[in-house]
Coordinates of C-alpha atoms and ligand atoms in Angstrom, one line a residue:
M1 CA -161.9 114.9 39.1
V2 CA -165.1 112.9 38.5
E3 CA -165.8 112.3 34.8
K4 CA -168.8 110.6 33.2
N5 CA -169.2 109.1 29.8
L6 CA -172.3 109.7 27.7
E7 CA -175.3 108.1 29.5
S8 CA -178.3 109.2 27.5
M9 CA -178.5 109.6 23.7
N10 CA -180.7 112.7 24.4
D11 CA -177.8 114.6 25.9
L12 CA -175.9 114.0 22.6
V13 CA -178.8 114.8 20.4
S14 CA -179.2 118.2 22.2
L15 CA -175.4 119.0 22.0
C16 CA -175.4 118.1 18.3
K17 CA -178.3 120.6 17.7
R18 CA -177.0 123.3 20.0
R19 CA -173.5 123.3 18.5
G20 CA -174.3 122.8 14.8
F21 CA -173.4 119.1 14.2
I22 CA -176.9 117.5 13.3
F23 CA -180.4 118.9 12.9
Q24 CA -183.7 117.2 12.2
S25 CA -184.5 117.2 8.5
S26 CA -187.1 119.8 7.5
E27 CA -187.3 120.9 11.1
I28 CA -189.4 124.0 10.5
Y29 CA -192.0 121.7 9.0
G30 CA -192.0 119.5 12.1
G31 CA -189.3 117.1 10.9
L32 CA -189.4 114.0 8.7
G33 CA -189.3 110.6 10.4
S34 CA -185.7 109.4 11.0
C35 CA -184.1 111.8 8.5
W36 CA -181.3 114.1 9.7
D37 CA -179.3 116.9 8.3
Y38 CA -175.6 117.4 9.0
G39 CA -174.8 121.0 10.0
P40 CA -171.5 122.7 9.4
L41 CA -169.6 120.7 12.1
G42 CA -171.3 117.5 11.3
V43 CA -170.5 117.6 7.6
E44 CA -166.9 118.5 8.5
L45 CA -166.6 115.4 10.7
K46 CA -168.4 113.3 8.1
N47 CA -165.9 114.3 5.5
I48 CA -163.0 113.5 7.7
V49 CA -164.5 110.0 8.3
K50 CA -165.1 109.5 4.6
N51 CA -161.6 110.7 3.6
R52 CA -160.0 108.5 6.1
W53 CA -161.9 105.4 5.0
W54 CA -161.2 106.2 1.3
K55 CA -157.5 106.6 2.1
A56 CA -157.3 103.5 4.2
M57 CA -159.2 101.3 1.8
T58 CA -158.0 102.6 -1.7
Y59 CA -154.5 104.0 -1.2
R60 CA -153.1 100.5 -1.6
D61 CA -152.1 98.3 -4.5
D62 CA -155.0 95.9 -4.4
V63 CA -158.1 98.1 -4.0
V64 CA -159.7 100.6 -6.5
G65 CA -162.7 102.9 -6.2
V66 CA -166.0 103.3 -8.0
D67 CA -168.9 105.7 -7.7
A68 CA -172.0 103.9 -9.1
S69 CA -175.4 105.5 -9.6
I70 CA -178.1 105.2 -6.9
L71 CA -180.7 104.1 -9.5
M72 CA -179.9 100.8 -11.1
H73 CA -181.6 98.4 -13.5
P74 CA -184.5 96.8 -11.6
T75 CA -183.3 93.3 -12.5
V76 CA -180.2 94.0 -10.3
W77 CA -182.5 93.8 -7.2
K78 CA -184.2 90.6 -8.6
A79 CA -180.7 89.0 -9.0
S80 CA -179.5 90.2 -5.6
G81 CA -182.6 88.7 -3.8
H82 CA -183.7 92.1 -2.5
V83 CA -187.1 92.1 -4.4
D84 CA -188.1 88.7 -2.9
N85 CA -186.2 88.7 0.5
F86 CA -185.4 92.2 1.7
T87 CA -188.4 92.2 3.9
D88 CA -189.3 92.5 7.5
P89 CA -192.3 90.7 9.1
L90 CA -194.9 93.3 10.1
I91 CA -197.8 93.1 12.6
D92 CA -200.4 95.7 13.4
C93 CA -202.2 96.3 16.7
K94 CA -205.9 95.9 15.7
K95 CA -206.9 98.4 18.3
C96 CA -204.5 101.4 17.9
K97 CA -203.2 100.4 14.5
S98 CA -199.5 100.8 15.5
R99 CA -197.1 98.8 13.4
F100 CA -194.3 96.6 14.8
R101 CA -191.6 94.3 13.5
E102 CA -192.7 90.8 14.6
D103 CA -189.2 89.8 15.3
K104 CA -188.6 92.7 17.6
I105 CA -191.7 92.3 20.0
D106 CA -193.3 89.5 21.9
V107 CA -196.7 88.9 20.2
N108 CA -198.1 87.3 23.3
A109 CA -197.5 90.5 25.4
P110 CA -199.8 93.6 25.4
C111 CA -199.3 96.2 22.6
P112 CA -196.4 98.4 23.6
N113 CA -198.4 101.4 22.4
C114 CA -201.9 101.0 23.8
G115 CA -201.7 98.0 26.0
A116 CA -204.4 95.9 24.2
Q117 CA -203.9 92.2 24.9
G118 CA -203.8 89.6 22.0
E119 CA -204.9 92.1 19.4
F120 CA -202.3 91.7 16.7
T121 CA -202.9 91.0 13.0
E122 CA -201.1 88.1 11.3
A123 CA -197.6 89.0 10.1
R124 CA -197.2 90.3 6.6
E125 CA -193.8 90.7 4.7
F126 CA -193.0 94.3 4.1
N127 CA -190.3 95.2 1.5
L128 CA -187.9 97.7 2.8
M129 CA -186.9 99.1 -0.6
F130 CA -188.1 102.6 -1.6
K131 CA -189.8 102.6 -5.0
T132 CA -189.9 105.5 -7.5
Q133 CA -190.9 106.0 -11.1
M134 CA -188.5 106.6 -14.0
G135 CA -189.6 108.7 -16.9
A136 CA -193.1 110.2 -17.5
V137 CA -195.2 107.2 -17.7
E138 CA -196.3 105.6 -14.4
D139 CA -196.6 101.9 -15.0
T140 CA -194.9 98.9 -13.4
A141 CA -192.4 98.7 -16.2
S142 CA -191.0 102.1 -15.1
T143 CA -190.6 101.2 -11.4
V144 CA -187.1 101.6 -10.1
F145 CA -185.7 101.3 -6.6
L146 CA -183.5 103.6 -4.5
R147 CA -180.6 101.3 -3.7
P148 CA -180.8 99.7 -0.2
E149 CA -177.1 99.1 -0.3
T150 CA -174.1 100.3 -2.3
A151 CA -172.6 96.7 -2.9
Q152 CA -174.6 95.8 -6.0
G153 CA -173.2 98.8 -7.9
I154 CA -169.8 97.1 -7.2
F155 CA -170.8 93.6 -8.3
V156 CA -172.3 94.8 -11.6
N157 CA -169.1 96.7 -12.3
F158 CA -166.8 93.8 -11.6
P159 CA -166.1 92.9 -15.3
N160 CA -165.6 96.6 -16.3
I161 CA -163.2 97.3 -13.5
Q162 CA -161.3 94.0 -13.7
S163 CA -160.6 94.4 -17.3
T164 CA -160.0 98.2 -17.6
M165 CA -157.7 98.2 -14.5
R166 CA -156.0 94.9 -15.4
K167 CA -156.5 93.7 -11.8
K168 CA -155.4 90.2 -10.7
L169 CA -157.1 88.4 -7.8
P170 CA -157.1 89.1 -4.9
F171 CA -158.3 92.7 -5.5
G172 CA -161.1 94.9 -4.1
I173 CA -163.5 97.6 -5.2
A174 CA -164.5 100.3 -2.7
Q175 CA -167.4 102.7 -2.8
I176 CA -169.0 105.4 -0.5
G177 CA -172.6 106.3 -1.2
K178 CA -176.1 106.9 0.0
A179 CA -178.4 103.9 0.7
F180 CA -182.1 104.0 1.4
R181 CA -184.2 101.6 3.6
N182 CA -187.8 102.1 4.5
E183 CA -187.1 100.9 8.1
I184 CA -190.1 100.1 10.2
T185 CA -188.6 100.9 13.6
P186 CA -186.0 103.5 12.9
G187 CA -184.7 105.6 15.7
N188 CA -182.0 106.3 18.3
F189 CA -180.8 109.3 16.5
I190 CA -178.6 108.5 13.5
F191 CA -178.2 104.8 14.5
R192 CA -181.0 103.7 12.3
T193 CA -182.3 106.1 9.6
R194 CA -184.1 105.8 6.3
E195 CA -181.5 107.5 4.3
F196 CA -177.9 106.8 5.3
E197 CA -174.4 106.6 3.9
Q198 CA -172.5 103.3 3.5
M199 CA -168.7 102.7 3.0
E200 CA -168.4 99.2 1.4
M201 CA -165.7 97.2 -0.1
Q202 CA -165.9 93.9 -2.0
Y203 CA -162.7 92.0 -2.1
F204 CA -162.5 89.3 -4.8
V205 CA -160.5 86.3 -4.1
K206 CA -159.7 82.8 -5.4
P207 CA -162.2 80.2 -4.0
G208 CA -160.6 78.5 -1.1
S209 CA -158.6 81.4 0.1
Q210 CA -161.6 83.3 1.7
K211 CA -160.7 82.3 5.3
E212 CA -157.3 83.9 5.0
F213 CA -158.7 87.2 3.7
M214 CA -161.6 87.2 6.1
E215 CA -159.0 87.2 8.9
M216 CA -157.0 90.0 7.1
W217 CA -160.0 92.3 6.8
K218 CA -161.4 91.5 10.2
E219 CA -158.0 92.8 11.7
E220 CA -157.7 95.8 9.3
R221 CA -161.2 97.1 9.9
W222 CA -160.8 96.9 13.7
K223 CA -157.6 98.9 13.5
W224 CA -159.3 101.6 11.4
H225 CA -162.0 102.2 14.0
V226 CA -159.3 102.5 16.7
S227 CA -157.2 104.8 14.5
N228 CA -160.2 107.1 14.5
G229 CA -160.0 107.5 18.2
I230 CA -162.6 105.0 19.4
R231 CA -161.5 103.4 22.7
P232 CA -160.8 99.6 22.0
E233 CA -162.6 98.6 25.2
K234 CA -165.8 99.9 23.6
L235 CA -165.4 97.6 20.6
R236 CA -166.1 93.9 20.2
Y237 CA -166.4 91.3 17.4
H238 CA -169.7 89.5 17.2
P239 CA -169.3 86.4 15.1
H240 CA -172.5 85.2 13.4
G241 CA -173.6 81.8 14.6
E242 CA -175.4 79.1 12.5
G243 CA -178.8 80.8 12.9
E244 CA -177.7 84.3 12.1
L245 CA -175.7 83.5 8.9
A246 CA -177.2 84.5 5.6
H247 CA -177.8 81.5 3.4
Y248 CA -175.1 82.5 0.9
A249 CA -172.4 83.4 3.4
D250 CA -169.9 80.9 4.8
A251 CA -168.7 83.2 7.6
A252 CA -169.6 86.6 9.0
L253 CA -169.0 88.8 11.9
D254 CA -169.9 92.3 13.1
I255 CA -167.7 94.9 14.7
E256 CA -169.9 96.3 17.5
Y257 CA -169.7 99.5 19.6
E258 CA -171.1 99.9 23.1
F259 CA -173.6 102.7 22.5
P260 CA -175.5 104.2 25.4
I261 CA -178.4 102.1 24.1
G262 CA -176.3 98.9 24.3
W263 CA -174.0 97.1 21.9
G264 CA -174.8 97.7 18.3
E265 CA -173.4 96.7 14.9
M266 CA -171.2 99.3 13.3
E267 CA -169.7 97.2 10.6
G268 CA -170.2 93.8 8.9
V269 CA -167.4 91.7 7.6
H270 CA -168.9 89.0 5.5
S271 CA -167.5 86.0 3.5
R272 CA -170.2 85.9 0.8
T273 CA -168.9 83.0 -1.4
D274 CA -169.7 83.5 -5.2
F275 CA -173.3 84.0 -4.5
D276 CA -173.6 87.7 -5.9
L277 CA -171.6 87.3 -9.1
K278 CA -173.2 84.0 -9.8
Q279 CA -176.7 85.5 -9.5
H280 CA -175.7 88.4 -11.7
Q281 CA -174.2 86.0 -14.3
E282 CA -177.5 84.1 -14.4
F283 CA -179.8 87.1 -14.5
S284 CA -177.8 89.2 -17.0
G285 CA -176.7 86.2 -19.2
K286 CA -173.1 87.7 -19.2
N287 CA -170.1 85.7 -18.4
L288 CA -168.6 87.0 -15.1
Q289 CA -165.9 84.4 -14.8
Y290 CA -162.3 85.3 -14.0
V291 CA -159.5 83.8 -16.1
D292 CA -156.7 82.9 -13.7
Q293 CA -153.5 83.3 -15.7
L294 CA -151.5 82.3 -12.7
D295 CA -153.3 78.9 -12.6
G296 CA -153.3 77.5 -16.1
N297 CA -156.0 80.0 -17.4
K298 CA -158.6 78.2 -15.1
K299 CA -162.0 79.9 -15.2
Y300 CA -164.1 80.5 -12.1
I301 CA -166.3 83.0 -10.4
P302 CA -164.3 84.7 -7.5
Y303 CA -165.4 84.5 -3.9
V304 CA -166.0 87.7 -2.1
I305 CA -165.1 89.1 1.3
E306 CA -167.2 92.2 2.0
T307 CA -166.6 95.0 4.5
S308 CA -169.6 97.2 5.0
V309 CA -169.7 100.1 7.5
G310 CA -172.4 102.8 8.0
C311 CA -170.8 106.2 7.8
D312 CA -173.4 107.7 10.0
R313 CA -173.3 104.8 12.5
H314 CA -169.4 105.1 12.8
L315 CA -169.8 108.8 13.2
L316 CA -172.4 108.3 16.0
A317 CA -169.9 106.0 17.7
I318 CA -167.2 108.7 17.4
L319 CA -169.5 111.3 19.0
C320 CA -170.6 109.0 21.8
D321 CA -167.1 108.0 22.5
A322 CA -165.8 111.6 22.6
Y323 CA -168.6 112.9 24.9
R324 CA -167.5 113.5 28.5
V325 CA -168.9 115.5 31.5
E326 CA -166.4 116.5 34.0
N327 CA -167.5 117.3 37.6
P328 CA -171.2 116.8 36.8
G329 CA -173.7 118.7 38.9
T330 CA -171.0 121.1 40.3
E331 CA -169.9 124.7 39.6
E332 CA -167.0 123.3 37.6
E333 CA -169.2 121.1 35.3
R334 CA -167.7 121.0 31.9
V335 CA -168.9 119.1 28.7
V336 CA -166.1 118.3 26.5
M337 CA -165.9 116.4 23.2
R338 CA -162.6 114.5 23.4
F339 CA -162.1 113.8 19.7
A340 CA -158.7 112.6 18.7
P341 CA -157.1 115.8 17.4
H342 CA -157.0 114.5 13.8
M343 CA -160.7 113.8 14.0
A344 CA -161.9 117.2 15.4
P345 CA -164.0 119.1 13.0
I346 CA -162.4 122.4 14.1
K347 CA -158.6 122.0 14.8
A348 CA -157.9 125.2 16.5
A349 CA -159.5 128.5 17.5
V350 CA -157.8 131.9 17.4
M351 CA -159.0 134.5 19.9
P352 CA -157.9 138.0 20.8
L353 CA -158.3 138.4 24.5
M354 CA -160.3 141.6 23.9
K355 CA -161.9 143.4 21.0
K356 CA -158.9 145.8 20.5
P357 CA -157.5 146.7 17.1
E358 CA -153.9 146.1 18.2
L359 CA -154.8 142.4 19.4
E360 CA -157.2 141.8 16.5
E361 CA -154.6 142.7 14.0
I362 CA -152.2 140.0 15.3
A363 CA -155.0 137.5 15.7
T364 CA -156.3 137.8 12.2
G365 CA -152.8 137.5 10.8
L366 CA -152.4 134.2 12.7
Y367 CA -155.9 133.1 11.7
K368 CA -155.2 133.6 8.0
E369 CA -151.9 131.8 8.2
L370 CA -153.3 128.8 10.0
Q371 CA -156.3 128.6 7.7
K372 CA -154.1 127.8 4.8
Y373 CA -153.6 124.4 6.4
F374 CA -156.3 123.7 8.9
K375 CA -160.1 124.1 9.5
I376 CA -160.1 126.6 12.2
E377 CA -162.3 129.3 13.9
Y378 CA -161.8 132.9 14.8
D379 CA -163.8 134.0 17.9
V380 CA -163.9 137.4 19.6
A381 CA -167.5 137.3 21.1
G382 CA -168.0 137.1 24.8
S383 CA -165.7 136.3 27.7
I384 CA -162.7 134.2 27.2
G385 CA -164.1 131.6 29.6
K386 CA -167.3 131.3 27.5
R387 CA -165.3 131.1 24.3
Y388 CA -163.3 128.2 25.7
R389 CA -166.4 126.3 26.9
R390 CA -167.9 126.5 23.4
Q391 CA -164.7 125.2 21.9
D392 CA -164.7 122.3 24.4
E393 CA -168.2 121.3 23.4
I394 CA -167.2 121.2 19.8
G395 CA -164.0 119.4 20.6
T396 CA -161.5 121.9 19.4
P397 CA -158.1 120.6 20.7
Y398 CA -156.3 123.9 20.8
C399 CA -157.1 127.6 21.4
F400 CA -154.6 130.3 20.7
T401 CA -155.2 133.5 22.7
I402 CA -153.5 136.9 21.7
D403 CA -153.0 139.2 24.6
Y404 CA -150.9 142.3 25.5
D405 CA -147.8 140.2 26.1
T406 CA -148.1 139.1 22.5
I407 CA -147.3 142.6 21.3
E408 CA -144.2 142.7 23.5
D409 CA -142.7 139.2 23.0
R410 CA -144.5 137.7 20.0
T411 CA -145.8 134.7 21.9
V412 CA -149.4 133.5 22.4
T413 CA -151.1 131.4 25.0
V414 CA -152.0 127.9 23.8
R415 CA -154.8 126.2 25.9
D416 CA -155.1 122.5 25.7
R417 CA -158.7 121.2 25.6
D418 CA -158.3 118.1 27.7
S419 CA -155.8 119.2 30.4
M420 CA -156.9 122.9 30.2
S421 CA -153.2 123.7 30.7
Q422 CA -151.7 126.8 29.1
E423 CA -148.3 127.4 27.7
R424 CA -146.7 130.2 25.7
V425 CA -145.6 129.5 22.2
S426 CA -143.9 131.7 19.8
L427 CA -146.1 133.1 17.0
D428 CA -143.8 131.9 14.3
K429 CA -143.8 128.3 15.6
I430 CA -147.6 127.8 15.7
V431 CA -147.9 126.2 12.3
D432 CA -145.2 123.6 13.3
F433 CA -146.9 123.2 16.7
M434 CA -150.2 122.3 14.9
R435 CA -148.6 120.0 12.4
D436 CA -147.0 118.1 15.2
K437 CA -150.1 117.8 17.2
I438 CA -152.6 117.0 14.5
R439 CA -150.7 114.1 13.1
D440 CA -152.6 110.7 13.3
Ligands
ATP1 P1 -179.2 96.1 11.1 O1 -179.2 94.6 11.6 O2 -178.7 97.1 12.1 O3 -180.4 96.5 10.4 P2 -177.9 95.2 8.7 O4 -177.3 93.9 9.2 O5 -179.1 95.1 7.9 O6 -178.1 96.2 9.9 P3 -176.1 95.7 6.7 O7 -177.0 95.5 5.7 O8 -175.0 94.7 6.9 O9 -176.8 96.0 8.1 O10 -175.4 97.1 6.4 C1 -174.1 97.4 6.8 C2 -174.0 98.6 7.7 O11 -174.7 99.7 7.2 C3 -174.4 98.3 9.1 O12 -173.3 97.7 9.8 C4 -174.8 99.8 9.5 O13 -173.6 100.3 10.0 C5 -175.2 100.4 8.3 N1 -176.7 100.5 8.3 C6 -177.6 99.6 7.9 N2 -178.8 100.0 8.0 C7 -178.8 101.2 8.5 C8 -179.7 102.2 8.8 N3 -181.1 102.0 8.7 N4 -179.3 103.4 9.3 C9 -178.0 103.7 9.4 N5 -177.1 102.8 9.1 C10 -177.4 101.6 8.6

C-alpha cells in the first residue's frame, strides 16, 4: 500500500475546517488576520494536550501551578525588557507600501510583493506588544499591555509561591495561558498567530546547578512530545549558538518538529541565569532573594531553567504528524488521522448498521454506557462506509457496529481505524476493551 505524509499545509487547513477542528476567526466577516477558532474537535484535542502537559509538569513533588492574570502592572514589561527590546526591525516597500521584517528578507532583492528594486525605507523598530487602556481615562498612565508571554506572571509570583507553599530549591512553577504578539509576518495556519496559548514552566535552582537541570528538562520535554504520539524521527534539538543566545541566557535549545514548511521551533528550553528575578528585584524594590537553609542560610537569587512550549504549535505538530493519505489518486484513497488512541478527540463511534429500532435500542444503550468514561460519537446517518471514512478523517481509533447478529449473540463488530480489520467483541466486554486500548 502506498502511504503519504502531509505534504501541503493547505490539505490540513481544509481537513480542519471540513471536520470541525479549526475555523478562521470571525469567518462570516471575512476573517481576522492570523486569528483562529478551535471547533468542537479542536478544543477537545487542545484540552487533551493541556491536561497532559499539566499532569506531566505538576503532578510531581517539585513543581506547582499558577494562573496569573493577562493584564499586569506596566512596570513588569519595563523590568523584563519587553518595552525596550521586544521589537522586530520593519521596512516598507516605498512603492506598494507592503511591510516586511528586515531580518526575514534580502533588502537588496526586489520587493517580494510588487517587484520594485531598491525601494525600501530604513528599518524602524516595531514593538510586538498589544497595548490597551485600563479604566475610563485614555492617557499614557493608563496604558497596559496584553502579555506577550506567560513567564513574567510566574516570576512576579515567585516570593508568594515560595513562601506559601514552603518550597525548597530546586522547584518549579508552571502555567498555561494566552499570550499575544502583534506579529508582522504571521501565517502558516496556527504556526504563528497573534493570539496563542503557551505552556511555560520556570524551574528555580541554586546557581551553579543549572547545567544539570537543563539536561534533565531537555530529556523530560523530548519524552513528553513523543508520549503524545509524535514520531521521534520528526523531532530534533536545535542548540542555540553564540549568535543566537539571548544576552541573559547561558545556554538554550529548541525542540523542533519537521512541519511540511520545514523544521520549526515547537518548544524552547532556556537557562536564563538570575536575569529575570534580578530585574524584578531592581524595578520593584522588593527583596527576591532565597534563603538557603541547607547551605548556612546563604542568600541568593536563584537561577532559572525555563521550558516554554506553544500549545497551538504542538497541536499543529500533532495534526501534521497524524495526517496520512493511503493509496493517493486511486479508488481506494483514504485520508486518515493516525492519532495515538489516547490523543484522539473522539475515542470511539457507535453505529447501528441500519436505522431500525431493534438495532438502535442496543446501540444507544452501548453509547450511553461508553459515554460515562469516554468522549464518543453516535452516528446513524448514511452508508456504513461513509460513516467509517468520516471517523477516519477525525482520527477515531475504534468504531462499534451493531447488526442483526448482535441481537442473536450479544456481540458487536469492532473496526480498527489503522488496519481496518474487524473483530467481534462481546457487548459486555467493550468498556474493558476501550480501557485497555486507550491507555497511554
Ligand atoms: P519564534 O522564533 O518562532 O518567533 P520565539 O523564539 O519568539 O518564537 P518564544 O518566545 O521562545 O518563541 O516562545 C515559546 C514558544 O511559544 C515557541 O516555541 C512557540 O511554540 C510559541 N510561540 C511563540 N510565538 C508564537 C506565535 N506567534 N504563534 C504561536 N505560537 C508561538
